[in-house]
GROMACS .gro file of N, CA, C and O in nm:
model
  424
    1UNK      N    1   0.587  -1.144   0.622
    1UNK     CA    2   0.648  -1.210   0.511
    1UNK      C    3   0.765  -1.292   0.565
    1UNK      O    4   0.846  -1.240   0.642
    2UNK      N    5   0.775  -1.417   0.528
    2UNK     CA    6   0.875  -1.529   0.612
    2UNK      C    7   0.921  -1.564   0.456
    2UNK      O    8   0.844  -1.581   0.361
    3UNK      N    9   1.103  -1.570   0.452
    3UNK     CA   10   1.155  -1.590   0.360
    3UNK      C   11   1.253  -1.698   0.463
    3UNK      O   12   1.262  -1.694   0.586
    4UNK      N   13   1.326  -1.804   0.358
    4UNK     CA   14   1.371  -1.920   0.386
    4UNK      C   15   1.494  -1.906   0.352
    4UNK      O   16   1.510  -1.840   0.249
    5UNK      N   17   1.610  -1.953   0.415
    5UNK     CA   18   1.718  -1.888   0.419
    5UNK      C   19   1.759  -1.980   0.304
    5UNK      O   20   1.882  -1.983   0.313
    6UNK      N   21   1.715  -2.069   0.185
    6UNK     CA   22   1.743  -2.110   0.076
    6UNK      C   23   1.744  -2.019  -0.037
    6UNK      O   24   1.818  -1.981  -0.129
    7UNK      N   25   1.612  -2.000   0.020
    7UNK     CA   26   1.592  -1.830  -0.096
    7UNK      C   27   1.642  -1.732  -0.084
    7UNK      O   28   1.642  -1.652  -0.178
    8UNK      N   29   1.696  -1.706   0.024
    8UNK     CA   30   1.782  -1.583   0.040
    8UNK      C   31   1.946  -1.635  -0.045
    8UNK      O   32   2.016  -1.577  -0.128
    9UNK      N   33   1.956  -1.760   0.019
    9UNK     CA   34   2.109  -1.810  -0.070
    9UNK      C   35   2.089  -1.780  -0.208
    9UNK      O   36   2.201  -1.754  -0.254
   10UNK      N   37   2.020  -1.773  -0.280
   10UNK     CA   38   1.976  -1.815  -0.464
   10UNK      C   39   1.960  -1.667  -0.475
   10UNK      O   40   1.913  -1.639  -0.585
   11UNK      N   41   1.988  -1.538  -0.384
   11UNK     CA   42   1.966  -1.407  -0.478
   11UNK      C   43   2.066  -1.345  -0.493
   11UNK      O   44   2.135  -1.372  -0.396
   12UNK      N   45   2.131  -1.260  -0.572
   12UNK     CA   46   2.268  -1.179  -0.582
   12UNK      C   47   2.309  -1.131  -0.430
   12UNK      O   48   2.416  -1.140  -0.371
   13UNK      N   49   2.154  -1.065  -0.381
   13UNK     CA   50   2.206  -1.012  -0.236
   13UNK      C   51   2.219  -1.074  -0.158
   13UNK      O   52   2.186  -1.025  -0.051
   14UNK      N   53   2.281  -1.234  -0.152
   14UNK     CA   54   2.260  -1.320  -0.033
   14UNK      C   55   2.385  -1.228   0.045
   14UNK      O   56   2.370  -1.238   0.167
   15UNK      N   57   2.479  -1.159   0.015
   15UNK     CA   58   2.574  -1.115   0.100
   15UNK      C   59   2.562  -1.072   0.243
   15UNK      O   60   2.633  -1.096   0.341
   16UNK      N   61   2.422  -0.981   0.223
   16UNK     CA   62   2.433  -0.842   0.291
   16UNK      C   63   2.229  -0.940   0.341
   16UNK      O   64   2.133  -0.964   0.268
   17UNK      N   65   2.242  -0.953   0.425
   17UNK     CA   66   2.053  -0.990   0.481
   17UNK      C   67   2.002  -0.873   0.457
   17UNK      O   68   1.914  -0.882   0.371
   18UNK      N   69   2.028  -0.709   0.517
   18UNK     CA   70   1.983  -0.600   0.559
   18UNK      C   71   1.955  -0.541   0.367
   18UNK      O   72   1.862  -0.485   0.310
   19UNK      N   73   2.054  -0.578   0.334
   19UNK     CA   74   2.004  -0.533   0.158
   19UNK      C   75   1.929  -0.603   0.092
   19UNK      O   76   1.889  -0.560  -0.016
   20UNK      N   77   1.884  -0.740   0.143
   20UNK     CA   78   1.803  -0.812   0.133
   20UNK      C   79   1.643  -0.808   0.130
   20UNK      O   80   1.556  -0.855   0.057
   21UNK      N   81   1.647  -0.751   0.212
   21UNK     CA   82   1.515  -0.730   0.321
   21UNK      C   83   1.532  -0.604   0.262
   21UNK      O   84   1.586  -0.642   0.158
   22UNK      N   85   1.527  -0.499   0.252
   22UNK     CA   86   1.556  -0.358   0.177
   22UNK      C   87   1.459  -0.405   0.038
   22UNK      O   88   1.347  -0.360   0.015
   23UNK      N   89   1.527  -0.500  -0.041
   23UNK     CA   90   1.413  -0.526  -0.166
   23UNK      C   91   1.295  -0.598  -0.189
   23UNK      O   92   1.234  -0.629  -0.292
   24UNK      N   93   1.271  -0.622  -0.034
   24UNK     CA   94   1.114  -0.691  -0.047
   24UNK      C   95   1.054  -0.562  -0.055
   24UNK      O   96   0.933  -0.582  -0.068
   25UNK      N   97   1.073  -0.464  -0.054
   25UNK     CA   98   0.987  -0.336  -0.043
   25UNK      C   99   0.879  -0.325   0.060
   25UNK      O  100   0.904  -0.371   0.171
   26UNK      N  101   0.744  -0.261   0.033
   26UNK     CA  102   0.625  -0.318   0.143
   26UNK      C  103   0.710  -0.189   0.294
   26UNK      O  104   0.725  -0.223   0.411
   27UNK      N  105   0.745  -0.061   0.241
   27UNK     CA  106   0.708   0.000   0.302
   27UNK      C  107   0.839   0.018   0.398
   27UNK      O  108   0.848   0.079   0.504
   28UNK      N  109   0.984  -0.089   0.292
   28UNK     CA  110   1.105  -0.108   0.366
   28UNK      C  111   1.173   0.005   0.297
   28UNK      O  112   1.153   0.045   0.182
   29UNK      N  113   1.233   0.037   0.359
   29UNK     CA  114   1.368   0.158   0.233
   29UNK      C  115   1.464   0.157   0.318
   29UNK      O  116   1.430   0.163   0.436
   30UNK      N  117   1.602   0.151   0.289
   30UNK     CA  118   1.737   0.169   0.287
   30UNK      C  119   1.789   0.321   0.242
   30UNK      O  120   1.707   0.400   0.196
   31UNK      N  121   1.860   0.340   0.251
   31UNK     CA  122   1.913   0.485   0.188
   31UNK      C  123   2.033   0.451   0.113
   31UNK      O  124   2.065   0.528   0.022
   32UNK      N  125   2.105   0.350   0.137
   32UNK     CA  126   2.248   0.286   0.099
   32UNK      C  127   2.281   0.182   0.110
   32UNK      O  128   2.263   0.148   0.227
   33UNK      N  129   2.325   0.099   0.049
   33UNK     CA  130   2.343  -0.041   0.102
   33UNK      C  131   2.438  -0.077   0.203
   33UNK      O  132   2.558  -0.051   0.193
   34UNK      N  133   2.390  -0.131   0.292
   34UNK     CA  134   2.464  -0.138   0.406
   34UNK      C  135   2.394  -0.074   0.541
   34UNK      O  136   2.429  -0.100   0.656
   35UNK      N  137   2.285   0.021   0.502
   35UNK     CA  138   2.269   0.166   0.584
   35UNK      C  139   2.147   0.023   0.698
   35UNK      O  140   2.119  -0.097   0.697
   36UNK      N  141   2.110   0.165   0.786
   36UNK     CA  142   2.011   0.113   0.847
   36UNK      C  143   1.865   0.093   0.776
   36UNK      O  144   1.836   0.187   0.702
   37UNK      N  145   1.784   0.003   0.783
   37UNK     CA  146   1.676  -0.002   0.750
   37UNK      C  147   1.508   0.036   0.794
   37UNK      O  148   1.450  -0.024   0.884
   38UNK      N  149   1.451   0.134   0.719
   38UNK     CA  150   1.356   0.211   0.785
   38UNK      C  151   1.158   0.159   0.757
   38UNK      O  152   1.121   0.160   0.639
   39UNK      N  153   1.102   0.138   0.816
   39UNK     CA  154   0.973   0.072   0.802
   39UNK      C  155   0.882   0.157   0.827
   39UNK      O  156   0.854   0.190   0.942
   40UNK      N  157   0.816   0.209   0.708
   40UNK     CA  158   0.698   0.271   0.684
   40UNK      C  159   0.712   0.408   0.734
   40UNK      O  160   0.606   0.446   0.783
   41UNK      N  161   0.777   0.468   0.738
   41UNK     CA  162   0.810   0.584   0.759
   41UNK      C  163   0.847   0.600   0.864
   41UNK      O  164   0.819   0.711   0.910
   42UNK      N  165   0.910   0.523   0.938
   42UNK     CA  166   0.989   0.541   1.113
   42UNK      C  167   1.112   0.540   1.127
   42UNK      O  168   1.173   0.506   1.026
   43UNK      N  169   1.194   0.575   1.247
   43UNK     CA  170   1.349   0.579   1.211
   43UNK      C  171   1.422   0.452   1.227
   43UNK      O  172   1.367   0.344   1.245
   44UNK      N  173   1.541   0.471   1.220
   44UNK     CA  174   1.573   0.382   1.208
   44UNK      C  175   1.622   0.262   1.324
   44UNK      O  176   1.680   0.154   1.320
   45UNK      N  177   1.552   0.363   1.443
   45UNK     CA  178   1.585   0.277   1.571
   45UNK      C  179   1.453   0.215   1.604
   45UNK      O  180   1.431   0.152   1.707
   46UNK      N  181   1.375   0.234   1.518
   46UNK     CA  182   1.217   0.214   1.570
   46UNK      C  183   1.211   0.065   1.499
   46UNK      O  184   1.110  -0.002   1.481
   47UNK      N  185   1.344   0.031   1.465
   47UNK     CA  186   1.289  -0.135   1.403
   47UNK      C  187   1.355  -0.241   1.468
   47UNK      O  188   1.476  -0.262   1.471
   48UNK      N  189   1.264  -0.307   1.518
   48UNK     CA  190   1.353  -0.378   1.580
   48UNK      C  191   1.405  -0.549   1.517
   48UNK      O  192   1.369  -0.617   1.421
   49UNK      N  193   1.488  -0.565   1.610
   49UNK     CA  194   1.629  -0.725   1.513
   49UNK      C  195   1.584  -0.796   1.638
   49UNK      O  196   1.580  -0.724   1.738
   50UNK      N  197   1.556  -0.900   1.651
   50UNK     CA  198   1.546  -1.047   1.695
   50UNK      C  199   1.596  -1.134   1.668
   50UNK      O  200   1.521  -1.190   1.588
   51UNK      N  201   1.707  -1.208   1.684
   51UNK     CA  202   1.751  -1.322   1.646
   51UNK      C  203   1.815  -1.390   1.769
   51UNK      O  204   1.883  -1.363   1.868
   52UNK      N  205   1.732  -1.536   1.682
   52UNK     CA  206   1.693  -1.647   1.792
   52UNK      C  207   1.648  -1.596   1.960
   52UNK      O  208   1.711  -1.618   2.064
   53UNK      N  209   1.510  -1.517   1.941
   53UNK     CA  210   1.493  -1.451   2.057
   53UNK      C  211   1.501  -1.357   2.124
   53UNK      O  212   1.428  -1.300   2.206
   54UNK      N  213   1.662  -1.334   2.056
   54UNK     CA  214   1.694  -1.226   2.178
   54UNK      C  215   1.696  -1.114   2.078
   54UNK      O  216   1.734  -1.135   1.962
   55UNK      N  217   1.652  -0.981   2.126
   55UNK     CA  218   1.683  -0.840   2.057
   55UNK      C  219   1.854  -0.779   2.096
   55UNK      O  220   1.935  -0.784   2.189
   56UNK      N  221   1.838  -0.708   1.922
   56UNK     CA  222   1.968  -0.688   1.898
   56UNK      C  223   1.938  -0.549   1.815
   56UNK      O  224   1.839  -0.538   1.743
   57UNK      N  225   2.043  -0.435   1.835
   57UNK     CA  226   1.978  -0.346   1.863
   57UNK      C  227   2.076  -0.288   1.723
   57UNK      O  228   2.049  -0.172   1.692
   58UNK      N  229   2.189  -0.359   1.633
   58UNK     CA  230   2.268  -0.314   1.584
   58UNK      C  231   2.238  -0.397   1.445
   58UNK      O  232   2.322  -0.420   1.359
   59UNK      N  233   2.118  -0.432   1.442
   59UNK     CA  234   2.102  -0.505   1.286
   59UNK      C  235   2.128  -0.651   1.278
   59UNK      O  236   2.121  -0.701   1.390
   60UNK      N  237   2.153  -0.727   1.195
   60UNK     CA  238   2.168  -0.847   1.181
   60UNK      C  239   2.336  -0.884   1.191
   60UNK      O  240   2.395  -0.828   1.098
   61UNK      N  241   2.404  -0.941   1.255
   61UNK     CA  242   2.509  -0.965   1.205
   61UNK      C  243   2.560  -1.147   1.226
   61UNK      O  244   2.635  -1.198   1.308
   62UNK      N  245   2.497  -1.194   1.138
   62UNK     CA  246   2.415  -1.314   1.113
   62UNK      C  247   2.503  -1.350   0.956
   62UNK      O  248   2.487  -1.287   0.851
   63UNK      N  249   2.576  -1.445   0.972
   63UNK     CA  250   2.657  -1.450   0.810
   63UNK      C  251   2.524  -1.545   0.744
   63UNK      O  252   2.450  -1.629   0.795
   64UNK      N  253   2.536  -1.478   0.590
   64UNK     CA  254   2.369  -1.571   0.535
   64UNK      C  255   2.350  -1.680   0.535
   64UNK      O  256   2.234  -1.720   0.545
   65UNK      N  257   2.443  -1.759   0.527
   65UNK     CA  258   2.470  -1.925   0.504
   65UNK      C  259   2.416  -1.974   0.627
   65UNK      O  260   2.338  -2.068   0.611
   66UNK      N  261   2.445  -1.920   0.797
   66UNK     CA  262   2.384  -1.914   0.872
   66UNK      C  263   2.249  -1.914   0.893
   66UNK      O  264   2.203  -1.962   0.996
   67UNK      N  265   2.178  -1.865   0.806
   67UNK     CA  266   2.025  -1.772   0.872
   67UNK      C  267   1.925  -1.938   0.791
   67UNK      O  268   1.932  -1.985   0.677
   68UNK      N  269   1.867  -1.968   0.875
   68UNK     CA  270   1.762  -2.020   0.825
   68UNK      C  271   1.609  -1.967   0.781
   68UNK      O  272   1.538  -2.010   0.691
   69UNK      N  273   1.588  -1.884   0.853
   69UNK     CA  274   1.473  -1.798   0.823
   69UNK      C  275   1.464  -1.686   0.864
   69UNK      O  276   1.520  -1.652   0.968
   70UNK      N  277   1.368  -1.574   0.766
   70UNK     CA  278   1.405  -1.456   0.807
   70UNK      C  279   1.232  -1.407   0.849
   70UNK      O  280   1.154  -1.437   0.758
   71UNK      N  281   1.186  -1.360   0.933
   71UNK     CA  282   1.015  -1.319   0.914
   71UNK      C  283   1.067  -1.135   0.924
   71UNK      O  284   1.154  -1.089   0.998
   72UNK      N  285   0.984  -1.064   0.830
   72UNK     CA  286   0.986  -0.916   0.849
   72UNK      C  287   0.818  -0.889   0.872
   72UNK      O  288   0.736  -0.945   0.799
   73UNK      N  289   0.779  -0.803   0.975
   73UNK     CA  290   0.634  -0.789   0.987
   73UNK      C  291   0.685  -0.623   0.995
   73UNK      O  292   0.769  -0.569   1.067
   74UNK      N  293   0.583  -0.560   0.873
   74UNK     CA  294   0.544  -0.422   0.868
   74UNK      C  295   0.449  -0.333   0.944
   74UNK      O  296   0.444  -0.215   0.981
   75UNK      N  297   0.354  -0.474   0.953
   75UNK     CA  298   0.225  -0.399   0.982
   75UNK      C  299   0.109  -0.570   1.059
   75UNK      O  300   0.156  -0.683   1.043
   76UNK      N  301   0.040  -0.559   1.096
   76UNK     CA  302  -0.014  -0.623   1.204
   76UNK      C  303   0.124  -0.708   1.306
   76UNK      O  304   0.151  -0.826   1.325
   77UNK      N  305   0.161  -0.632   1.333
   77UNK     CA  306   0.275  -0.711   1.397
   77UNK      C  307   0.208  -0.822   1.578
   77UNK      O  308   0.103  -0.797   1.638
   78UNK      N  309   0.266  -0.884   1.600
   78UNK     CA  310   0.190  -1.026   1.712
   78UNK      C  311   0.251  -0.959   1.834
   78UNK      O  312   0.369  -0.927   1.846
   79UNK      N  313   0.148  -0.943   1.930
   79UNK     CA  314   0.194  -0.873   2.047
   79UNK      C  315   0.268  -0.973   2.145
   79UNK      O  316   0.258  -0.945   2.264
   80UNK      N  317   0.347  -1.095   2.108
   80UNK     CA  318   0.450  -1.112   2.148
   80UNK      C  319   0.586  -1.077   2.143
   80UNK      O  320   0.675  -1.127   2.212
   81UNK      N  321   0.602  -0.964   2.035
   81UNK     CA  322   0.711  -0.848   2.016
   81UNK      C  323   0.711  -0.771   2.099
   81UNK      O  324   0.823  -0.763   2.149
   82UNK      N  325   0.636  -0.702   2.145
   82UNK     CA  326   0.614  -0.601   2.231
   82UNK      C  327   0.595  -0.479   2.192
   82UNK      O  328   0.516  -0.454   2.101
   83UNK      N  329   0.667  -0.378   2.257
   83UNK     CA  330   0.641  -0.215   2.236
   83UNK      C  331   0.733  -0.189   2.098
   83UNK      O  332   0.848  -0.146   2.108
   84UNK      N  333   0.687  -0.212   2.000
   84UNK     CA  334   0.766  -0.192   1.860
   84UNK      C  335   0.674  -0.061   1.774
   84UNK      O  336   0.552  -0.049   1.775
   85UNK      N  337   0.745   0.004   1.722
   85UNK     CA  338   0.670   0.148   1.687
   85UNK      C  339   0.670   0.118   1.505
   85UNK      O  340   0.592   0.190   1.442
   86UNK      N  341   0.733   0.044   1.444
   86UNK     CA  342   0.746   0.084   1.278
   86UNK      C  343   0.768  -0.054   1.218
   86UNK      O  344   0.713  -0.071   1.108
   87UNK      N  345   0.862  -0.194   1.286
   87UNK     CA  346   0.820  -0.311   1.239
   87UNK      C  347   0.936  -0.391   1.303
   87UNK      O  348   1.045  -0.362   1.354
   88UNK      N  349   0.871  -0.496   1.280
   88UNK     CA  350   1.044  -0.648   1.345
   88UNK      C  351   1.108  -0.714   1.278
   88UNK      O  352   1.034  -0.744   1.184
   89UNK      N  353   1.164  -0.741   1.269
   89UNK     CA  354   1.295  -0.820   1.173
   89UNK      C  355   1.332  -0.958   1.262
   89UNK      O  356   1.413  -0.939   1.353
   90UNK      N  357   1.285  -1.083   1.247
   90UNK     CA  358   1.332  -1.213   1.349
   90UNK      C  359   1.410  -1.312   1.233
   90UNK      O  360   1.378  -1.338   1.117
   91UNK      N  361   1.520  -1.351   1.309
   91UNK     CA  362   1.583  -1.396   1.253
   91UNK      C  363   1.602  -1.536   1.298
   91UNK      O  364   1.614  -1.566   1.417
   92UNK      N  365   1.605  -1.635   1.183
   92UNK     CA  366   1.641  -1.759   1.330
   92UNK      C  367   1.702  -1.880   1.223
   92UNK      O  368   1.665  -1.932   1.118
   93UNK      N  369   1.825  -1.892   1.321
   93UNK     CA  370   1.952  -1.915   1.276
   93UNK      C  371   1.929  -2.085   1.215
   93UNK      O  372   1.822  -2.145   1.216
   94UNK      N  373   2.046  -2.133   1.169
   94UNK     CA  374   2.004  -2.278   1.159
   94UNK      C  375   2.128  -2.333   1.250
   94UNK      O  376   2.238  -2.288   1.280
   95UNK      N  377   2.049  -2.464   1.281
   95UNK     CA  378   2.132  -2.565   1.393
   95UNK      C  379   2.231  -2.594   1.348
   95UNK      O  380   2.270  -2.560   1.237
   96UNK      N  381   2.307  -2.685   1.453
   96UNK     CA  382   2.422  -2.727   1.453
   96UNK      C  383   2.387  -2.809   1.313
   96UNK      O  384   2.436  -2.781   1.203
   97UNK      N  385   2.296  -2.911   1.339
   97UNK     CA  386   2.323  -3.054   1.285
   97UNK      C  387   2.219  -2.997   1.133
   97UNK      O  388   2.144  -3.082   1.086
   98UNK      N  389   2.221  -2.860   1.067
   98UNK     CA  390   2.121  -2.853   0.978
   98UNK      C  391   2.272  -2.797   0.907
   98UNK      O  392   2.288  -2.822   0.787
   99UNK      N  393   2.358  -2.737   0.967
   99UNK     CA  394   2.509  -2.749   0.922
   99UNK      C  395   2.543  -2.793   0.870
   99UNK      O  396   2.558  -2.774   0.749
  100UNK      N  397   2.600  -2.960   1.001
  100UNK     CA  398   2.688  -3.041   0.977
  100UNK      C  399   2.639  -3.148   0.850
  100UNK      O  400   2.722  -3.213   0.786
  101UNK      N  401   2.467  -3.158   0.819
  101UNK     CA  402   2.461  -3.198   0.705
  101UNK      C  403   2.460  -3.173   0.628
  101UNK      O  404   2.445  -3.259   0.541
  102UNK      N  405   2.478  -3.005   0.583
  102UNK     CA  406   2.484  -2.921   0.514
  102UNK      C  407   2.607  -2.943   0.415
  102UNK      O  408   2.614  -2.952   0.292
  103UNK      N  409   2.693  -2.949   0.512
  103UNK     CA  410   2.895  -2.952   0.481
  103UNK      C  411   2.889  -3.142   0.467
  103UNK      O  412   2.994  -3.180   0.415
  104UNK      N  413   2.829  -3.216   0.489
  104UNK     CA  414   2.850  -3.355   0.488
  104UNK      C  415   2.794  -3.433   0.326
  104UNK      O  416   2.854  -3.525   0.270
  105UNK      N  417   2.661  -3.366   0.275
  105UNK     CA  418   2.629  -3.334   0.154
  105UNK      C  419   2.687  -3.305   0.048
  105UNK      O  420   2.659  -3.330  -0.069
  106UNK      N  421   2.778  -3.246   0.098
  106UNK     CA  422   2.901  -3.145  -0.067
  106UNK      C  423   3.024  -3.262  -0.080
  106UNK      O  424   3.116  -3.247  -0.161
   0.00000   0.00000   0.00000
């Protein structure tokens, strides 16, 4: 499931990505907002964060306005992830110049 970091801006939870992704459901659960996020019944280290490439082992810490797109895979996940046990979280940021026209617009 690939969500667009427009649509993430337009929901109450644009605050928090991780509470975000928590209400697509599909096998996601949270325990708290804020908490770690658990996929299909695995812990909570078994999920892994990607953004722009690189793995990150402490969640997203990605401000939303930032995030251009978010992909969460539960289940057939692309064996260019690698050794992942419960699901991936990729994050990928937006550019400089998707910014600067961003702020040049308003």
């Amino acid at each position: 499931m690939t969500v667009k970091g427009a649509e993430l801006m337009e929901t109450p939870l644009a605050r928090s990505p991780l509470d975000f992704i928590a209400s697509l459901g599909d096998g996601i659960v949270q325990q708290d907002a804020g908490q770690p996020l658990y996929i299909r019944g695995g812990r909570a280290d078994a999920v892994k964060y990607i953004i722009d490439g690189m793995n990150v082992r402490d969640g997203i810490n990605v401000p939303s306005r930032g995030i251009g797109e978010i992909s969460v895979y539960t289940s057939g996940i692309p064996a260019k992830y690698g050794d992942v046990l419960s699901g991936v979280i990729v994050v990928e940021t937006k550019s400089y110049f998707d910014l600067y026209n961003a702020h040049n617009s308003n």
